[in-house]
Structures are given as structure tokens and as C-alpha cells.
JSON list of C-alpha atoms in Angstrom, two decimals:
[
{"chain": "C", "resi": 1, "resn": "UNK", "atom": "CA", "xyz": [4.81, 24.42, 15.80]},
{"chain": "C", "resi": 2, "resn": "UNK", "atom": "CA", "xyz": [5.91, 24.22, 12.13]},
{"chain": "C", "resi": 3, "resn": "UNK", "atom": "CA", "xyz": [3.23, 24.63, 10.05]},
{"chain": "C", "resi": 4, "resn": "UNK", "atom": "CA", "xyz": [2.91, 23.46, 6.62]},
{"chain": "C", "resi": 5, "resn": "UNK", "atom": "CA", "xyz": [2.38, 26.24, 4.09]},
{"chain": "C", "resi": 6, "resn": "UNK", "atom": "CA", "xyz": [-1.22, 26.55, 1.94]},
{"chain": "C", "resi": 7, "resn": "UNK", "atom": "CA", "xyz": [0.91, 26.04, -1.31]},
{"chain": "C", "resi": 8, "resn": "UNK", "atom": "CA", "xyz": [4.04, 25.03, -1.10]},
{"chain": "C", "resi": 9, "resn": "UNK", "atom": "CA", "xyz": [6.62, 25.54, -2.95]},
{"chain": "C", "resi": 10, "resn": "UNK", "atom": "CA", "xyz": [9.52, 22.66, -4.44]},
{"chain": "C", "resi": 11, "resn": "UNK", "atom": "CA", "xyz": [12.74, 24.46, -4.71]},
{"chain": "C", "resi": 12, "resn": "UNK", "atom": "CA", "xyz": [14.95, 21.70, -4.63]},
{"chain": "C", "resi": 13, "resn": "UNK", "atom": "CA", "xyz": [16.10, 19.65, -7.62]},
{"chain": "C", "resi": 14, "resn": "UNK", "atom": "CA", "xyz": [14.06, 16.66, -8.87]},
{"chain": "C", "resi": 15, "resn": "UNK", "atom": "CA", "xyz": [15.20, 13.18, -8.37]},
{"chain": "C", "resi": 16, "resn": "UNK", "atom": "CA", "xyz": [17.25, 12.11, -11.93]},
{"chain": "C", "resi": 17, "resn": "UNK", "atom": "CA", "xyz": [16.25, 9.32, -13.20]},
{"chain": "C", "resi": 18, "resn": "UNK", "atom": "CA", "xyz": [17.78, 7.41, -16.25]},
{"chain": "C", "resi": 19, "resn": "UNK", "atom": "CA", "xyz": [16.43, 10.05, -18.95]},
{"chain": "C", "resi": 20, "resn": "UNK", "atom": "CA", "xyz": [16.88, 12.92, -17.24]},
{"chain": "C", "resi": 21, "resn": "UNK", "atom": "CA", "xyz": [15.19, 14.84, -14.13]},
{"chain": "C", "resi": 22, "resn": "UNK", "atom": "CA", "xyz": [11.15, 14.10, -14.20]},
{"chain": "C", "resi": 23, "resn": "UNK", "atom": "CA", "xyz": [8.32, 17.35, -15.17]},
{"chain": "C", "resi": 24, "resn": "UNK", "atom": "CA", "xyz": [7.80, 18.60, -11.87]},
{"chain": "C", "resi": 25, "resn": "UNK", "atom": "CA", "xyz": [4.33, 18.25, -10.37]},
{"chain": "C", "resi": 26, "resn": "UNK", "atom": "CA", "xyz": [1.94, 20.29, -8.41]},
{"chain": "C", "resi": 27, "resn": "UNK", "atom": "CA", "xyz": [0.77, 16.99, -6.48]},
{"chain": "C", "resi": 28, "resn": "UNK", "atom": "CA", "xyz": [-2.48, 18.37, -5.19]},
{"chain": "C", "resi": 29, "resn": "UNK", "atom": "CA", "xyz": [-0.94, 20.60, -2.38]},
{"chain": "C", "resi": 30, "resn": "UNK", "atom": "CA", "xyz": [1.05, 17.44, -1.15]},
{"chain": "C", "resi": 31, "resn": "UNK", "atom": "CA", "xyz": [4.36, 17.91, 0.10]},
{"chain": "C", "resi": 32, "resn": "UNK", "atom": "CA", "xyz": [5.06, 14.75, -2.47]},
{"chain": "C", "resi": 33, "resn": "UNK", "atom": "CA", "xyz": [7.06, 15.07, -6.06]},
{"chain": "C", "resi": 34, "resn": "UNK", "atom": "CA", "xyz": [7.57, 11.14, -7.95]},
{"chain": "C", "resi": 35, "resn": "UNK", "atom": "CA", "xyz": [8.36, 11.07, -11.59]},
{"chain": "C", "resi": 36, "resn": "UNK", "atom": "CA", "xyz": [4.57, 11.41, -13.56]},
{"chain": "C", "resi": 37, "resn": "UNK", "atom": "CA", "xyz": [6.37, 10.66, -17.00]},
{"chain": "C", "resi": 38, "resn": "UNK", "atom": "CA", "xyz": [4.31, 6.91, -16.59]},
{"chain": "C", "resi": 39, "resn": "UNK", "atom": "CA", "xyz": [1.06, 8.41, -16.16]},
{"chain": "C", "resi": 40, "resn": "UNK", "atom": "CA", "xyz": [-1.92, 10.55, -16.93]},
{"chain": "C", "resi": 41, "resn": "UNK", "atom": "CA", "xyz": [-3.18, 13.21, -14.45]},
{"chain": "C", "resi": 42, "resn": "UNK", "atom": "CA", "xyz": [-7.01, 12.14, -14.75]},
{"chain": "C", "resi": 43, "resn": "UNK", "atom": "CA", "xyz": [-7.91, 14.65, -11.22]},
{"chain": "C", "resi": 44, "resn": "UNK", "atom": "CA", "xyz": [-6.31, 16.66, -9.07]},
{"chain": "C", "resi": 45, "resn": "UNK", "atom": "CA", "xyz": [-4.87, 14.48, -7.04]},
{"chain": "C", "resi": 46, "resn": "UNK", "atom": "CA", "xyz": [-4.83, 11.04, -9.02]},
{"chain": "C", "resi": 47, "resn": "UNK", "atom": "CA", "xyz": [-3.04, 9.75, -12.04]},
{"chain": "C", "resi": 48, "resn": "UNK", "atom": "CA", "xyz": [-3.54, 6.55, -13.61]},
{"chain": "C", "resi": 49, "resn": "UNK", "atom": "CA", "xyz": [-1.15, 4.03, -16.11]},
{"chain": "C", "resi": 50, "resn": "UNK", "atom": "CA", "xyz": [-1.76, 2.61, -19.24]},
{"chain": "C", "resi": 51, "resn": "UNK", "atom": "CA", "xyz": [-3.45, -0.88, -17.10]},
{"chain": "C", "resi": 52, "resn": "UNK", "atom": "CA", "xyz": [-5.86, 2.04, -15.60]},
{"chain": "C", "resi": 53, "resn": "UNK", "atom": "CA", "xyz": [-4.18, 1.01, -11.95]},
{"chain": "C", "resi": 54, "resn": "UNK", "atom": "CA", "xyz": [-4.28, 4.48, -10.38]},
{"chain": "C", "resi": 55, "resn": "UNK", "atom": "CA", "xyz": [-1.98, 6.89, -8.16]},
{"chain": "C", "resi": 56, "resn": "UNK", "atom": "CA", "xyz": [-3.69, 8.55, -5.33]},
{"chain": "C", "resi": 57, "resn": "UNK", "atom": "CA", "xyz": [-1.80, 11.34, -2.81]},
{"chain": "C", "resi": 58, "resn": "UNK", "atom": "CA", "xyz": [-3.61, 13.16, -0.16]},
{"chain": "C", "resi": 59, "resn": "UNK", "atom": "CA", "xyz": [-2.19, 15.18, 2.61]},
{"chain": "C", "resi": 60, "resn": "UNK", "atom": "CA", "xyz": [-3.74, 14.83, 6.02]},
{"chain": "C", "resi": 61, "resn": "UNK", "atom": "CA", "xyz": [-3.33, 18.14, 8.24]},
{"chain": "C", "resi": 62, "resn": "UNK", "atom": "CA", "xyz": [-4.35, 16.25, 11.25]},
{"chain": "C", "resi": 63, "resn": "UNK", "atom": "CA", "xyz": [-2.40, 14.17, 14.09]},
{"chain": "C", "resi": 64, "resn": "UNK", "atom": "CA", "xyz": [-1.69, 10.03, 12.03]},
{"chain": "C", "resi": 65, "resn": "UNK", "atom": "CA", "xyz": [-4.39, 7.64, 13.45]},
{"chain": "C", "resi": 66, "resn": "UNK", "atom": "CA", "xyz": [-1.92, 5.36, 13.58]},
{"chain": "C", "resi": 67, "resn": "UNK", "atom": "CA", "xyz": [-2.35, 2.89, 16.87]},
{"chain": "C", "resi": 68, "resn": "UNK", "atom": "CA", "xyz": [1.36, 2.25, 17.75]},
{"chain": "C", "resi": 69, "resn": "UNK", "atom": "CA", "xyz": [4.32, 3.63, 16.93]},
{"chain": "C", "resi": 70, "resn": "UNK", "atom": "CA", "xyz": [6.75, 2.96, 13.95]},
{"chain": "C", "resi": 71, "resn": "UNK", "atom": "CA", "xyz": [9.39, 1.98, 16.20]},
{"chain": "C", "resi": 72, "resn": "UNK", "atom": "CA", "xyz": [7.03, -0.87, 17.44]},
{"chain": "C", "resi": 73, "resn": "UNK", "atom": "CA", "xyz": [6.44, -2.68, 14.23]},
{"chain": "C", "resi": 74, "resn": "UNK", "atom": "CA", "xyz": [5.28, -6.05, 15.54]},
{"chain": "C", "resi": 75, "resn": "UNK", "atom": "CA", "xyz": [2.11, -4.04, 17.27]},
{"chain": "C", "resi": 76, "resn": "UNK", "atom": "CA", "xyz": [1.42, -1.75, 14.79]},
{"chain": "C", "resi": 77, "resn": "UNK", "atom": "CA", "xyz": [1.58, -4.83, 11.97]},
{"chain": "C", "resi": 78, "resn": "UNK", "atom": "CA", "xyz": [-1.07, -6.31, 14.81]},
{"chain": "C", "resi": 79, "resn": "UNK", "atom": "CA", "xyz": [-3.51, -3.68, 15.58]},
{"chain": "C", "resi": 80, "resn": "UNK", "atom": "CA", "xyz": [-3.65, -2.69, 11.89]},
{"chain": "C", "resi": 81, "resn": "UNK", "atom": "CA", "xyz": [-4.23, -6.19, 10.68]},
{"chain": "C", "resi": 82, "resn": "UNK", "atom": "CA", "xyz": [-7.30, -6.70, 13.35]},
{"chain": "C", "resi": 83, "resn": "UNK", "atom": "CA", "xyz": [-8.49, -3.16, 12.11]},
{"chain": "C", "resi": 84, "resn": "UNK", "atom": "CA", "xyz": [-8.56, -3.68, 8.60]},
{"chain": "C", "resi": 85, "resn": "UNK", "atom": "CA", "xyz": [-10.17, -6.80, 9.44]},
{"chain": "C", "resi": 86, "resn": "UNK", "atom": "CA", "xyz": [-12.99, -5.07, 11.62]},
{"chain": "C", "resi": 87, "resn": "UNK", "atom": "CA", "xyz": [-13.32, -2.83, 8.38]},
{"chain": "C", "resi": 88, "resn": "UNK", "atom": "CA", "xyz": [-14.27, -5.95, 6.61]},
{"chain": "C", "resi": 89, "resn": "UNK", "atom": "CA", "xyz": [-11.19, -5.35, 4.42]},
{"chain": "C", "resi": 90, "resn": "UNK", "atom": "CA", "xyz": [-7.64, -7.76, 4.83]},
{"chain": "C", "resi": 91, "resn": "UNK", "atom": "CA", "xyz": [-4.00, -7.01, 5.80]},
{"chain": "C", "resi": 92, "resn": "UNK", "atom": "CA", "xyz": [-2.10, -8.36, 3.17]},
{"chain": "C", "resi": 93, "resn": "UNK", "atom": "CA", "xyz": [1.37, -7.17, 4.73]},
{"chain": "C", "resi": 94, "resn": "UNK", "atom": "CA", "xyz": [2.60, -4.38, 6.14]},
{"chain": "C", "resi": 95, "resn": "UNK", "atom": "CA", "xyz": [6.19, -3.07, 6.99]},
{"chain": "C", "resi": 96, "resn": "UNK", "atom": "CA", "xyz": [7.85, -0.04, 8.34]},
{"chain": "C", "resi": 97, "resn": "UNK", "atom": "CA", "xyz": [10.55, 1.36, 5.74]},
{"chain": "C", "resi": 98, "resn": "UNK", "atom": "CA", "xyz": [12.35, 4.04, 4.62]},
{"chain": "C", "resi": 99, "resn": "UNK", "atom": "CA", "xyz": [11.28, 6.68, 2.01]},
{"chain": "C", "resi": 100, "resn": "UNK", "atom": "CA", "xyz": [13.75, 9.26, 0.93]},
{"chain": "C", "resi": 101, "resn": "UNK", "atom": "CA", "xyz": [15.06, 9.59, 4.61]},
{"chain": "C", "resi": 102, "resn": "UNK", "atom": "CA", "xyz": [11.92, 9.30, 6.78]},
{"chain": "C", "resi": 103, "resn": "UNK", "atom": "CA", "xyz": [10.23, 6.21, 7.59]},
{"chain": "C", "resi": 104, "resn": "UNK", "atom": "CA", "xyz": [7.18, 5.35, 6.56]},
{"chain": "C", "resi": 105, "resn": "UNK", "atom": "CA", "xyz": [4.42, 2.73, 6.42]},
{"chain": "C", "resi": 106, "resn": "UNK", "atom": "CA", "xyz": [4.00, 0.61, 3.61]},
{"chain": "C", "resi": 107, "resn": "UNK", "atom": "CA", "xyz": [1.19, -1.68, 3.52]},
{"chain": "C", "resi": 108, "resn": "UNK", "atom": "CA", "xyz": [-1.05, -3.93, 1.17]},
{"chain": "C", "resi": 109, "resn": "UNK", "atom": "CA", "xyz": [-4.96, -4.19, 1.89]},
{"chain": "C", "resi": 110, "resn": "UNK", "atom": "CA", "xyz": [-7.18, -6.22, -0.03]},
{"chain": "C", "resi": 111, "resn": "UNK", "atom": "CA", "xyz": [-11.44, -6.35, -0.24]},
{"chain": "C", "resi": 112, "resn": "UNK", "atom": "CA", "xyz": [-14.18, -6.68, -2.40]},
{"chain": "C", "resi": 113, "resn": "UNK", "atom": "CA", "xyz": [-14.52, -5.06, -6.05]},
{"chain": "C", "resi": 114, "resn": "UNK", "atom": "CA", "xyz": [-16.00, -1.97, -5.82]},
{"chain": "C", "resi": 115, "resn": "UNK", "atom": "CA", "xyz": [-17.89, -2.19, -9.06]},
{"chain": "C", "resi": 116, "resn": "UNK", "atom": "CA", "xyz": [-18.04, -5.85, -9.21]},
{"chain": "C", "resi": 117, "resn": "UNK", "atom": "CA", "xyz": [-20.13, -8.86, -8.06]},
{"chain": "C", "resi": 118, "resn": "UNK", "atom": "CA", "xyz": [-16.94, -10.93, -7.92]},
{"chain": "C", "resi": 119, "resn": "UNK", "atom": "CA", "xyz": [-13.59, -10.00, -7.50]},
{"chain": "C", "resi": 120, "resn": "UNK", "atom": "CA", "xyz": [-11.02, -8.02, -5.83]},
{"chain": "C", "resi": 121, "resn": "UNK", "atom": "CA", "xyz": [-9.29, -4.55, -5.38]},
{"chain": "C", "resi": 122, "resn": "UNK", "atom": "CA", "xyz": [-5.81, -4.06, -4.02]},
{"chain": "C", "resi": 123, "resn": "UNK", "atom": "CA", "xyz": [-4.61, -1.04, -2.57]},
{"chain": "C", "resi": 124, "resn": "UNK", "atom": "CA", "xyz": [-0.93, -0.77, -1.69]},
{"chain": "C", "resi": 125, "resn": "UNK", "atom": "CA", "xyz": [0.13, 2.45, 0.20]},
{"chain": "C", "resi": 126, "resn": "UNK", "atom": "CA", "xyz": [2.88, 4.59, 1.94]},
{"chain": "C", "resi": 127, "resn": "UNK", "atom": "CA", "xyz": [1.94, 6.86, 4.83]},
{"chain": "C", "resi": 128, "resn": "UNK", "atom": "CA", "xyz": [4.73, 9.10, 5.99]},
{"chain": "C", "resi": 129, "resn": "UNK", "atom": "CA", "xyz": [3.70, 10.39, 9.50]},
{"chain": "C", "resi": 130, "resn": "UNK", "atom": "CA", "xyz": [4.76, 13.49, 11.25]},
{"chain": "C", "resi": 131, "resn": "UNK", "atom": "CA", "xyz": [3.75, 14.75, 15.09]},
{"chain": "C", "resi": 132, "resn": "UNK", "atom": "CA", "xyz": [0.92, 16.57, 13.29]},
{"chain": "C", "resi": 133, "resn": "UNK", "atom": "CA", "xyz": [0.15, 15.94, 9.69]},
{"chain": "C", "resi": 134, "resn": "UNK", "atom": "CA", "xyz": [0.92, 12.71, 7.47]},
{"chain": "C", "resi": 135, "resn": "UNK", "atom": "CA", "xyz": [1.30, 12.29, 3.74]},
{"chain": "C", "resi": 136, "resn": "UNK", "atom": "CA", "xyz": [-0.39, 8.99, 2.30]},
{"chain": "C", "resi": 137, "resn": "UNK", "atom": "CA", "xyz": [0.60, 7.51, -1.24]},
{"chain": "C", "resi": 138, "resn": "UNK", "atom": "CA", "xyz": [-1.84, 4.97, -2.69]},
{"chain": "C", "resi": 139, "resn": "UNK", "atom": "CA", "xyz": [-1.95, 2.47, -5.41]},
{"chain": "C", "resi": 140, "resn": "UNK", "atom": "CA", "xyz": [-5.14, 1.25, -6.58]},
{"chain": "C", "resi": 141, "resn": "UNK", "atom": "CA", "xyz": [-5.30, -2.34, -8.67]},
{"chain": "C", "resi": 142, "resn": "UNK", "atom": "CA", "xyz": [-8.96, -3.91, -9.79]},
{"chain": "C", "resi": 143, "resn": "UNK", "atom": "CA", "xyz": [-8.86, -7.15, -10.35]},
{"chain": "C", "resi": 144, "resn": "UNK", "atom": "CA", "xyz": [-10.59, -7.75, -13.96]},
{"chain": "C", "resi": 145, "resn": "UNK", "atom": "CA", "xyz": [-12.34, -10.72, -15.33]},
{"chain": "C", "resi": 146, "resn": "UNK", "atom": "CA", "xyz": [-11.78, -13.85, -15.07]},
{"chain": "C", "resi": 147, "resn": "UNK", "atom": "CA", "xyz": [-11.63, -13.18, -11.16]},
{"chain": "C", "resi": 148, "resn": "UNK", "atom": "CA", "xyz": [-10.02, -15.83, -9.05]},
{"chain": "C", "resi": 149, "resn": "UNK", "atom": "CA", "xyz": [-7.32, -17.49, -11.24]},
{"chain": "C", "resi": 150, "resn": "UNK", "atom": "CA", "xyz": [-4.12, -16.61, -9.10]},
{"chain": "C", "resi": 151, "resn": "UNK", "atom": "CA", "xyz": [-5.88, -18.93, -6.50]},
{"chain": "C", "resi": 152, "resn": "UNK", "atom": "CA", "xyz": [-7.43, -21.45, -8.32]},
{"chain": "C", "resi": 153, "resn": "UNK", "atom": "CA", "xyz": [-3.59, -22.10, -9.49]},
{"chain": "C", "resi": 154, "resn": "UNK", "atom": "CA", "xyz": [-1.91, -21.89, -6.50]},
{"chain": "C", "resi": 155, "resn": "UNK", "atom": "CA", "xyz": [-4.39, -23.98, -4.16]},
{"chain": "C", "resi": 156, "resn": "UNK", "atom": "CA", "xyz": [-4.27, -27.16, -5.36]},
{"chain": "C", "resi": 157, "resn": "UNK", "atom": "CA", "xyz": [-0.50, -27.32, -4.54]},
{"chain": "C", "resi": 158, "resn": "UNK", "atom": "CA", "xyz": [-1.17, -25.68, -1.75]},
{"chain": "C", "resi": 159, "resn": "UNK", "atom": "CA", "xyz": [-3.89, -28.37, -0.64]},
{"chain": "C", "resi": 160, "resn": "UNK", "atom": "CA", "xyz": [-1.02, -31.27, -1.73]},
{"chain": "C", "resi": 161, "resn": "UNK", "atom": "CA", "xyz": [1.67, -29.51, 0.51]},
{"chain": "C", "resi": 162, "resn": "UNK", "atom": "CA", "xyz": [-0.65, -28.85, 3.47]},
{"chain": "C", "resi": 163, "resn": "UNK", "atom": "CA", "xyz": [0.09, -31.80, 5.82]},
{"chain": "C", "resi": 164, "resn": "UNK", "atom": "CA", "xyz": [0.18, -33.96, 2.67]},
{"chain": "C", "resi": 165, "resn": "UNK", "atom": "CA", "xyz": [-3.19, -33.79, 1.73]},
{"chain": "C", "resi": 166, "resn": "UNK", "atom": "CA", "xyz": [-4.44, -35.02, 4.57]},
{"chain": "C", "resi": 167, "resn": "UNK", "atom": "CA", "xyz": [-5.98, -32.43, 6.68]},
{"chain": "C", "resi": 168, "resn": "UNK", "atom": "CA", "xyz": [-9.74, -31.78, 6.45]},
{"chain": "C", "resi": 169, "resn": "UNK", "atom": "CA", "xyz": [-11.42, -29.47, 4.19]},
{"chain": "C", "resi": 170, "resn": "UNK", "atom": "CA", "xyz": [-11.86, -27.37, 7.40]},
{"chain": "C", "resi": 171, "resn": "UNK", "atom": "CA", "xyz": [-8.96, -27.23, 9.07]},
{"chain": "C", "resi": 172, "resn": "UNK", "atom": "CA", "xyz": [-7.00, -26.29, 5.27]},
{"chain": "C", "resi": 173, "resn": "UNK", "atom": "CA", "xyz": [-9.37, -23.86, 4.40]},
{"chain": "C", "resi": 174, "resn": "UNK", "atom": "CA", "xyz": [-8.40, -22.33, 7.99]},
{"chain": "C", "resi": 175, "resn": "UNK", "atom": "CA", "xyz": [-4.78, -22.64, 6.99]},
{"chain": "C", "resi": 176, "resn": "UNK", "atom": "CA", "xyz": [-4.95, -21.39, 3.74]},
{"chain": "C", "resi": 177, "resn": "UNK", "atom": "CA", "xyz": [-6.75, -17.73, 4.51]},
{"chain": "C", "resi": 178, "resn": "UNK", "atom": "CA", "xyz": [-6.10, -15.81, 8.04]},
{"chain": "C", "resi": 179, "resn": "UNK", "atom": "CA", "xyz": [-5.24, -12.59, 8.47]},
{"chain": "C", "resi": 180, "resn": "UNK", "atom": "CA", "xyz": [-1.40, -11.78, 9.26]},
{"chain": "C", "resi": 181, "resn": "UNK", "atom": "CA", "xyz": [0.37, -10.56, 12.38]},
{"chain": "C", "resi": 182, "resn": "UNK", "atom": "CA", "xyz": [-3.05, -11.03, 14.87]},
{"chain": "C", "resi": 183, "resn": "UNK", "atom": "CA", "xyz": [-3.42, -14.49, 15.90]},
{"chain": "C", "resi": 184, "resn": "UNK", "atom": "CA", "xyz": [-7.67, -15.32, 15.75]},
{"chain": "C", "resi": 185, "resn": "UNK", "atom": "CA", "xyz": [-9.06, -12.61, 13.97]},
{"chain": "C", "resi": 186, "resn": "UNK", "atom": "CA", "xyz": [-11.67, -13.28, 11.90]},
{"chain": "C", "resi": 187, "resn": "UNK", "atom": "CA", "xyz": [-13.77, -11.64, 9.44]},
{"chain": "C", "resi": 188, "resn": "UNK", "atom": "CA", "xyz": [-13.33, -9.43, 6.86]},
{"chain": "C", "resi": 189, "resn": "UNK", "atom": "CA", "xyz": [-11.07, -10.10, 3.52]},
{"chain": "C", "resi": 190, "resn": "UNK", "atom": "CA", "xyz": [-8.04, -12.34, 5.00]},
{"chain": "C", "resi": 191, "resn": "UNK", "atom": "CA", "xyz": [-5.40, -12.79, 3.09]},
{"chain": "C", "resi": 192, "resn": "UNK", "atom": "CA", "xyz": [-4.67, -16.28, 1.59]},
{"chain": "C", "resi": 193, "resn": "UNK", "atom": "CA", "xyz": [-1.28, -18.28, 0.75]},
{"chain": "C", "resi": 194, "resn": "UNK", "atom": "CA", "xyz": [-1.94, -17.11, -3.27]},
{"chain": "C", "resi": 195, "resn": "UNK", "atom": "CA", "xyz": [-1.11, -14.08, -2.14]},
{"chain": "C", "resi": 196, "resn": "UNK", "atom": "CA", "xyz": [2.56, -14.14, -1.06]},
{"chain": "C", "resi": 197, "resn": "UNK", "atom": "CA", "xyz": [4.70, -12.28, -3.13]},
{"chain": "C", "resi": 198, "resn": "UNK", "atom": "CA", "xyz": [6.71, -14.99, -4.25]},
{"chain": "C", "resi": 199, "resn": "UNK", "atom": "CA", "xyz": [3.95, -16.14, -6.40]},
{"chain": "C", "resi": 200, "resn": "UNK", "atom": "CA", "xyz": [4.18, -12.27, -8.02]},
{"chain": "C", "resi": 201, "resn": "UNK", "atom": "CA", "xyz": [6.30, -13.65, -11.10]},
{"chain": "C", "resi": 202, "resn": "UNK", "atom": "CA", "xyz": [4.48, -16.14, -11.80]},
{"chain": "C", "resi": 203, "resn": "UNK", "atom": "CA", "xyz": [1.52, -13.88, -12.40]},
{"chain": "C", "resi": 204, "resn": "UNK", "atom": "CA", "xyz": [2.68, -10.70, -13.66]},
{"chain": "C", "resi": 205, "resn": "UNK", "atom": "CA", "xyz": [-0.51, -9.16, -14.50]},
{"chain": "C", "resi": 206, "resn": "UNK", "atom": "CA", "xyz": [-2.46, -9.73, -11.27]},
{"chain": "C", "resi": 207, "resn": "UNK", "atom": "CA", "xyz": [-3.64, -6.93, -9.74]},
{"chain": "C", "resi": 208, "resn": "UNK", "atom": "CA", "xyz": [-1.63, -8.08, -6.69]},
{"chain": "C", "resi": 209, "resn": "UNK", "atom": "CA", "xyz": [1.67, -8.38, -8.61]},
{"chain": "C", "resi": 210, "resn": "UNK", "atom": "CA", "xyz": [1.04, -4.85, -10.51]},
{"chain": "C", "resi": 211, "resn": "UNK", "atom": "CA", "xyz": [0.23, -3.33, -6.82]},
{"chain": "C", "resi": 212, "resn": "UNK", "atom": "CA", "xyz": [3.37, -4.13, -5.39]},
{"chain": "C", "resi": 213, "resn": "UNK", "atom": "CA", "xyz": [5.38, -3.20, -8.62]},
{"chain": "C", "resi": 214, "resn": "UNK", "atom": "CA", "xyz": [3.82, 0.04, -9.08]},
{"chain": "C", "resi": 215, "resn": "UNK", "atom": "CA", "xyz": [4.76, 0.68, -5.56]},
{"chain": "C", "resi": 216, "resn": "UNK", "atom": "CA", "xyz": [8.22, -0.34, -6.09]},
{"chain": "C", "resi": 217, "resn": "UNK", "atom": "CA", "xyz": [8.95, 2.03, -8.77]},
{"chain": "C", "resi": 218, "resn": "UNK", "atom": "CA", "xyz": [7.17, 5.04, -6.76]},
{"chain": "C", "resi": 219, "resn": "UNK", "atom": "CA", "xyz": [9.69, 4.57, -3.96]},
{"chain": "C", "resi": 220, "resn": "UNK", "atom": "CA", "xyz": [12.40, 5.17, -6.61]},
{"chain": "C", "resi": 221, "resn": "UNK", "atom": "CA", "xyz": [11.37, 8.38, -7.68]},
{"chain": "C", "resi": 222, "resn": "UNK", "atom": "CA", "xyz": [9.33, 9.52, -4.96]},
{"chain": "C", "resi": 223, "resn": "UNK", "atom": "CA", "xyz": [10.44, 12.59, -2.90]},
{"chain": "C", "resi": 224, "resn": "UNK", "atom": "CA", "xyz": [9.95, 14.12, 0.01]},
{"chain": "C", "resi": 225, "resn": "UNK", "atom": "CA", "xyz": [9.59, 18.41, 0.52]},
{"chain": "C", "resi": 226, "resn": "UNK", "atom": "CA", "xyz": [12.54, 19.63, 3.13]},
{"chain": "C", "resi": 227, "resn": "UNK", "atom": "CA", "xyz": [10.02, 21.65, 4.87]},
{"chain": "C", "resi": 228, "resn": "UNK", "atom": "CA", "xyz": [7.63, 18.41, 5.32]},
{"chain": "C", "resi": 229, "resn": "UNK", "atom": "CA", "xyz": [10.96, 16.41, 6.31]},
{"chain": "C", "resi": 230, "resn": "UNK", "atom": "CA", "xyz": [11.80, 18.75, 9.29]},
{"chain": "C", "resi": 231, "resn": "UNK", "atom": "CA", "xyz": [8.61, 18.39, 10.90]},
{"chain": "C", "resi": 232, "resn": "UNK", "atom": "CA", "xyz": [8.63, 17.03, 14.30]},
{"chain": "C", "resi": 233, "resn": "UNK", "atom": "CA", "xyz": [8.75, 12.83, 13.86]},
{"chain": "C", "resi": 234, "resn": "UNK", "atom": "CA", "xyz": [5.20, 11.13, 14.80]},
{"chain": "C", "resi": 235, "resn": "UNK", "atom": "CA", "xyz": [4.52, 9.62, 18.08]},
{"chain": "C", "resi": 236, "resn": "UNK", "atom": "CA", "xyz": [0.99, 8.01, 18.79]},
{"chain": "C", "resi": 237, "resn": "UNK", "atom": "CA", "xyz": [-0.84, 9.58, 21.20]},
{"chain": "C", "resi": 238, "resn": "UNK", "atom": "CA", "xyz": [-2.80, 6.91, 22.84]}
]
């Protein structure tokens, strides 16, 4: 089998974006290049923006632990979401799409602060599988203080919408947070109806909102190495 070389090598020109090609970058042995012109390199492997959201890539020289394949999307969106659960995290969404010609997994998790009483973090990735090795780029978002506004707005209307107003506390607190795709899990971090992305404009500066821009802009620029892309495609072994 093909292996991937200890440093590779980028030969191939870099995407060209609207003021010319990007700096190329070393990317931490990743078979990854994305346009760094936004950021500052603060490790090897990370770079972070002026909000201090952060850039992580790691390569994974191991078979995906993936638990269904792409080409199943309904049971991968499932098993994920009742695994992030079990991790005491949430599934915000999840999706199968396509990054500069291979398809991918992108996906949204949310959990506690990591450095905070209160609050939340927001990590927004894409994992590009292959039979043997996968890369994963992820987006990191901290929720800062005051915690909790983007659902303190968007619950009340939420709570006047919900079957008029007149369910009970329990059964619209049971509507308002569940975790996606896996009908009765519990636990963990669910997600909740604040945060759909079509509340994203309202609240530009959320952690959520940035998440999902900052991933946005990554797929634009974000390349793939040739070597990396003729790998054999993944297939979940289980």
C-alpha cells in the first residue's frame, strides 16, 4: 500500500485567491495547504485569528474510527450523534461534503468551556478519510462572557411558537434541546433550537456563528496533496 511520505513535499501550485496565490505552509507534516494570510502560527500545528478562535490540523496515520461509511450518511450522522453524546459532548450537525475533490466529514460539536465555570466551546471540523490514514481540520470557538445570550434571545420565541405556549415546562424543555439524527439519546451537551444556523446572522459574533464561518472560508482555500488524494478511499471496517 501507498504510504504517505515522513515530509512531504507540495509541488503543485497554491489555490489563488483574490490577492494573489497564499505563502505556502509547512502544515505540521499534514498533507493540508489553506491560505494562513488570516492568521498567526502560535504552534506547530495551530494558528489562531485576530478573535483568538484557533486552526488545528493533525494527520492520523491510522485506519478513520469512523462507525459507518460516508456513503451512508443517515447512520453515520446517527452513531456519531449518540457517540458524542456518550462523550458527554453534543452533535450540533454533521454532513458528508466535498473538499477539493474528496469527500469529507464536516461536523459541529459543542460542550462545556474548558477554562470556564459557565459557558461553551464549539469545535467545527473536516475529516478527510482514506483506507488507512485521515486528515482532520478543526476550528476551535470559546464562548466569552456574558455566556448564554444567543439562547436567552431565541427561547422565549421559541417557548411562544412551541404549541402556542401551551405545552408544559417539561415537555418544551424536551423539545427545545435533543441531540440530532438519534431519536432518545440523552445525556451529554444536546444541541438546542438557538443553535440552528439560521439564527447565525442574527448573532454574528457567537462563537457558534464564527465556527461555522471560519469553516466556510477554510473550505475555500483549503487543499488537498495529490499523493494524499490517490490513496485508496475509506471503508469502515466494522
Amino acid at each position: 500500500m501507498q504510504q504517505w511520505p515522513e515530509q512531504p513535499q507540495y509541488p503543485y501550485p497554491h489555490h489563488q485567491g483574490p490577492q494573489g496565490p497564499p505563502p505556502p505552509a509547512g502544515l505540521a507534516g499534514t498533507p493540508v495547504m489553506f491560505d494562513v494570510r488570516p492568521f498567526q502560527q502560535v504552534r506547530e500545528n495551530v494558528w489562531a485569528d485576530g478573535a483568538g478562535d484557533a486552526v488545528v490540523l493533525d494527520f492520523f496515520n491510522v485506519v478513520p474510527d469512523l462507525p459507518a461509511p460516508l456513503e451512508d450518511p443517515a447512520n453515520l450522522q446517527a452513531r456519531i450523534s449518540a457517540n458524542t453524546a456518550q462523550a458527554g459532548m453534543g452533535l450540533v450537525d454533521l454532513d458528508v461534503v466535498g473538499l477539493d475533490g474528496l469527500p469529507a466529514v464536516r461536523q459541529m460539536v459543542k460542550g462545556p468551556h474548558p477554562q470556564q465555570e459557565r459557558g461553551t466551546v464549539y469545535l467545527g471540523s473536516y475529516t478527510i478519510p482514506r483506507a488507512a490514514c485521515s486528515v482532520t481540520v478543526k476550528v476551535q470557538c470559546l464562548e466569552g462572557q456574558p455566556t448564554g445570550t444567543r439562547e436567552a434571545a431565541v427561547f422565549p420565541q421559541f417557548l411562544q411558537q412551541y404549541k402556542g405556549g401551551a405545552a408544559s415546562p417539561d415537555e418544551a424543555m424536551a423539545a427545545w434541546a435533543q441531540h440530532p439524527y438519534a431519536y432518545g439519546v440523552t445525556g451529554g451537551f444536546p444541541r438546542n433550537h438557538a443553535d440552528d444556523p439560521a439564527w447565525d446572522p442574527y448573532f454574528p459574533d457567537h462563537p457558534l456563528s464564527r465556527a461555522r464561518r471560519l469553516l466556510g472560508s477554510l473550505a475555500h482555500s483549503l487543499r488537498l496533496d495529490p499523493a494524499f488524494k490517490g490513496l485508496p478511499p475509506f471503508w469502515p471496517y466494522r
